[in-house]
PDB file of C-alpha atoms in Angstrom:
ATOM      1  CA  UNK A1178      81.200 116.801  94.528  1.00 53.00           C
ATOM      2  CA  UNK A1179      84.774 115.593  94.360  1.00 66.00           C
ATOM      3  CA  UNK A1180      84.002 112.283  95.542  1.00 80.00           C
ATOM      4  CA  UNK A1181      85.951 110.073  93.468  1.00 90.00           C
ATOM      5  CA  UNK A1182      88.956 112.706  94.342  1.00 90.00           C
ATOM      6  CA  UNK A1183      88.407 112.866  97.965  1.00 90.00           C
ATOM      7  CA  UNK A1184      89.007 108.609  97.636  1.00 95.00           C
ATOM      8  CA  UNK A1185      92.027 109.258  95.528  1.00 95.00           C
ATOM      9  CA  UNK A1186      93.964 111.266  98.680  1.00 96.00           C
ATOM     10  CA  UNK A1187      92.445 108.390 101.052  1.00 96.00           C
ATOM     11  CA  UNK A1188      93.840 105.907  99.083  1.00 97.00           C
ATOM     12  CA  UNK A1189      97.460 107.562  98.514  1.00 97.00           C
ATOM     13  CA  UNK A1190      97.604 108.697 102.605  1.00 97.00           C
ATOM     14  CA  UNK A1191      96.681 105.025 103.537  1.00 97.00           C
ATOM     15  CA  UNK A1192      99.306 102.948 101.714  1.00 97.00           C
ATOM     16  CA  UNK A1193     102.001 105.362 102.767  1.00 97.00           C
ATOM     17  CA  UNK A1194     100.967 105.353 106.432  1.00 97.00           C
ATOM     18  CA  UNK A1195     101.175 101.662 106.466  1.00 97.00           C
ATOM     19  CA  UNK A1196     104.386 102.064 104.858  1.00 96.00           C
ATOM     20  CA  UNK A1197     105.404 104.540 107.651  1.00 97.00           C
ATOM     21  CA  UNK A1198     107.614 103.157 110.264  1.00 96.00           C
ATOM     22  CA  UNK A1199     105.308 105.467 112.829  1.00 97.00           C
ATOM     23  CA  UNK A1200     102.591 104.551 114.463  1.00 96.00           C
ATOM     24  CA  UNK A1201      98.946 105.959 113.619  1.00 96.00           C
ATOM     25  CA  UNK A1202      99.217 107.938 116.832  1.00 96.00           C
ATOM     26  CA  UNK A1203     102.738 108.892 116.221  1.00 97.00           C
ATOM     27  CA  UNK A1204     101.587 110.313 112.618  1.00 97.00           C
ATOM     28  CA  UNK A1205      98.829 112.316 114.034  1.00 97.00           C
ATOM     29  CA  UNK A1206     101.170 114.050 116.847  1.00 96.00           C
ATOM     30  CA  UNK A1207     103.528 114.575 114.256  1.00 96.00           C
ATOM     31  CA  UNK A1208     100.564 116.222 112.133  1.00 96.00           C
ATOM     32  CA  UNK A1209      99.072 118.114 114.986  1.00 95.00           C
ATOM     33  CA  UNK A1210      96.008 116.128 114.874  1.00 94.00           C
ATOM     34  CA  UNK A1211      93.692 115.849 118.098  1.00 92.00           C
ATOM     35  CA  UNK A1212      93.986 112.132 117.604  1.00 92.00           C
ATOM     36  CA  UNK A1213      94.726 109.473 115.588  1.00 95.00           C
ATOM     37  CA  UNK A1214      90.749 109.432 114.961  1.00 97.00           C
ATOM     38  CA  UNK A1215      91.418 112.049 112.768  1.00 96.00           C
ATOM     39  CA  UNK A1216      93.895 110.767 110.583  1.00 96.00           C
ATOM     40  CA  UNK A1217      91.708 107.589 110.334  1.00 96.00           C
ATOM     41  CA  UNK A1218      88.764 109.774 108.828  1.00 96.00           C
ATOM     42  CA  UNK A1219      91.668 110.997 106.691  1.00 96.00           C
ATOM     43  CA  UNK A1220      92.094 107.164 105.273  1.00 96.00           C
ATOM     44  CA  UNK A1221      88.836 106.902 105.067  1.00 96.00           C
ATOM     45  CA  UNK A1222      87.575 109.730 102.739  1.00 95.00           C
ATOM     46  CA  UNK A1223      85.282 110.807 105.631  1.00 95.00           C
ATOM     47  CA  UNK A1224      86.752 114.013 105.716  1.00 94.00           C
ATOM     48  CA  UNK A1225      89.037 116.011 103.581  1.00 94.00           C
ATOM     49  CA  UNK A1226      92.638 117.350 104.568  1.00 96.00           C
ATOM     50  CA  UNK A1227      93.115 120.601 104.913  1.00 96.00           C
ATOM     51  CA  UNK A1228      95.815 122.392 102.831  1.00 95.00           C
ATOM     52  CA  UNK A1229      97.737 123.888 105.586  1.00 96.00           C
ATOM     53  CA  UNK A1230      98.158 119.627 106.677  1.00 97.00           C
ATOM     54  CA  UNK A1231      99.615 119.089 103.614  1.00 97.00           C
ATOM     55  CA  UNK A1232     103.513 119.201 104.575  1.00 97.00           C
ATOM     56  CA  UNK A1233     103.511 118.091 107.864  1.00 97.00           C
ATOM     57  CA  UNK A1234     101.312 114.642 106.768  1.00 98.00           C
ATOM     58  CA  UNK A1235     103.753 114.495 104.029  1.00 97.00           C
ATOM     59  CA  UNK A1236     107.047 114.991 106.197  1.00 97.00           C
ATOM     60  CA  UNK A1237     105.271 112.662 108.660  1.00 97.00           C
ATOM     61  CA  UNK A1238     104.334 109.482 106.390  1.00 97.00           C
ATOM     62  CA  UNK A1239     107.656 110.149 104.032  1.00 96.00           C
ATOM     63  CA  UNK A1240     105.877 110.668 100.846  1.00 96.00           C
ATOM     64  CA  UNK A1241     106.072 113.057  98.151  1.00 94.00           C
ATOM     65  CA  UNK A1242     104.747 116.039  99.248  1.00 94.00           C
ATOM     66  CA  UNK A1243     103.877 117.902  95.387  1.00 92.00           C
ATOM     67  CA  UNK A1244     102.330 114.243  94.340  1.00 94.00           C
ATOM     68  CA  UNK A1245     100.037 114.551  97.585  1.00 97.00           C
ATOM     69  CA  UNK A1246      99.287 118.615  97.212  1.00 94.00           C
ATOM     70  CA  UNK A1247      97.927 117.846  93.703  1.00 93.00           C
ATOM     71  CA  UNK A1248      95.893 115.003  95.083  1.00 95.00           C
ATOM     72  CA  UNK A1249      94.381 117.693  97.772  1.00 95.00           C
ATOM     73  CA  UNK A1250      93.590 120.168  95.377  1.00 94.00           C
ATOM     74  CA  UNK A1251      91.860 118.035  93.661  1.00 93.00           C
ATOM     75  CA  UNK A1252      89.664 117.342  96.456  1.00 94.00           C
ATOM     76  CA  UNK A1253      89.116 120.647  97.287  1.00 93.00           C
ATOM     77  CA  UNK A1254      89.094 122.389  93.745  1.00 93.00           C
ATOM     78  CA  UNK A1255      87.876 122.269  89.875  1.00 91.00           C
ATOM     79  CA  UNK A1256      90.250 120.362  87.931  1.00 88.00           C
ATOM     80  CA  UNK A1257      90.692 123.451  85.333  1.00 90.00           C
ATOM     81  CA  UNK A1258      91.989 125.017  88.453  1.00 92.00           C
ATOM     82  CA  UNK A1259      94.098 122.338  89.650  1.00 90.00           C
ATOM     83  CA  UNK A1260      95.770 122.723  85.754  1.00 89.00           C
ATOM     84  CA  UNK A1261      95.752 126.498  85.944  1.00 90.00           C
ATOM     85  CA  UNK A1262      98.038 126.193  89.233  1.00 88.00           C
ATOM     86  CA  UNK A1263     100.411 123.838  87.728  1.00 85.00           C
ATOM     87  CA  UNK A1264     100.827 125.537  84.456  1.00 87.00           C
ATOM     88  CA  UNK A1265     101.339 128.861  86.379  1.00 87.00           C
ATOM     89  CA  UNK A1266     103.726 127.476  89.288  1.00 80.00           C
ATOM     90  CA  UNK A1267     105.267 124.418  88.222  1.00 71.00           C
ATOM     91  CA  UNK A1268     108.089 126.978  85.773  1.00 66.00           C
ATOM     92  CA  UNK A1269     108.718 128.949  88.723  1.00 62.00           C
ATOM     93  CA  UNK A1270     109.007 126.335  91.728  1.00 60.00           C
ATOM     94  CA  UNK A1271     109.003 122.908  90.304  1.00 57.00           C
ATOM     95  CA  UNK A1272     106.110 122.272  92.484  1.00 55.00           C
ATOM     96  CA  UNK A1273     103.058 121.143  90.899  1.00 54.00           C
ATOM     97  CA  UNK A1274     104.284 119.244  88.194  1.00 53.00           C
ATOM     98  CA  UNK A1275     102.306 119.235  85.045  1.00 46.00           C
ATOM     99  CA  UNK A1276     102.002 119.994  81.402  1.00 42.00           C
ATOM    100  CA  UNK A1277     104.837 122.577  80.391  1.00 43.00           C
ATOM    101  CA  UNK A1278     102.930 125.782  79.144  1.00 41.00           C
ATOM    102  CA  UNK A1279     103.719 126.617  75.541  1.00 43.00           C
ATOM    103  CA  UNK A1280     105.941 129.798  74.870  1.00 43.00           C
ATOM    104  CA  UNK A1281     104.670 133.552  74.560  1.00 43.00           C
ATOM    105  CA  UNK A1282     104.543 134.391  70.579  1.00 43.00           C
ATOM    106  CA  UNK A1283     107.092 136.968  72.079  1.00 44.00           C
ATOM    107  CA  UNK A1284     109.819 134.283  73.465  1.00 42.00           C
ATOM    108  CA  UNK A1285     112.820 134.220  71.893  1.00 45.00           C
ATOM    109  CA  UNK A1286     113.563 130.283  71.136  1.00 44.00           C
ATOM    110  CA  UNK A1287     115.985 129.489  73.744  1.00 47.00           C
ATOM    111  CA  UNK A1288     114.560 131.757  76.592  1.00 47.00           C
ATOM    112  CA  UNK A1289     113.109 130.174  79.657  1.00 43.00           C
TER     113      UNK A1289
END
């Protein structure tokens, strides 16, 4: 399950690690990785990252960190959920981007 997801994060770490000025080892201290084993599994869709590797991977390769959360979520959860986190965070933290959520019947026009 979440196969063709799991290749989607692969795909999105890879290009920005060889984008990365840092070496593969470099990345993976950075990360707190064991080794730079690890981060090749990562690039490989052999295993999946962990949520709580999320910012430092991002910080580490220079990409953008909500573009790569939704990626791992997607890996790691039903996309109704995925949507269900953006429409309920993205108004209150601008993380998460995705499809505004339509007003309350009790919103005054002109209320956020």
């Amino acid at each position: 399950m979440f196969t063709e997801q799991k290749f989607a994060v692969a795909k999105f770490i890879d290009e920005n690690v060889k984008r990365s000025p840092l070496t593969a080892a470099e990345i993976a201290l950075e990360c707190g990785f064991r080794s730079e084993k690890t981060l090749l599994a990562f690039r490989r869709a052999e295993i999946r990252l962990p949520l709580d590797k999320v910012a430092p991977l991002a910080d580490a390769i220079e990409c953008n960190k909500s573009e790569l959360l939704t990626l791992v979520l997607k890996s790691w959860f039903p996309t109704d959920v995925v949507e269900l986190l953006q429409t309920s965070l993205a108004p209150a933290t601008g993380v998460l981007k995705g499809p505004r959520s339509t007003p309350s019947r009790n919103m005054v026009v002109g209320e956020s």
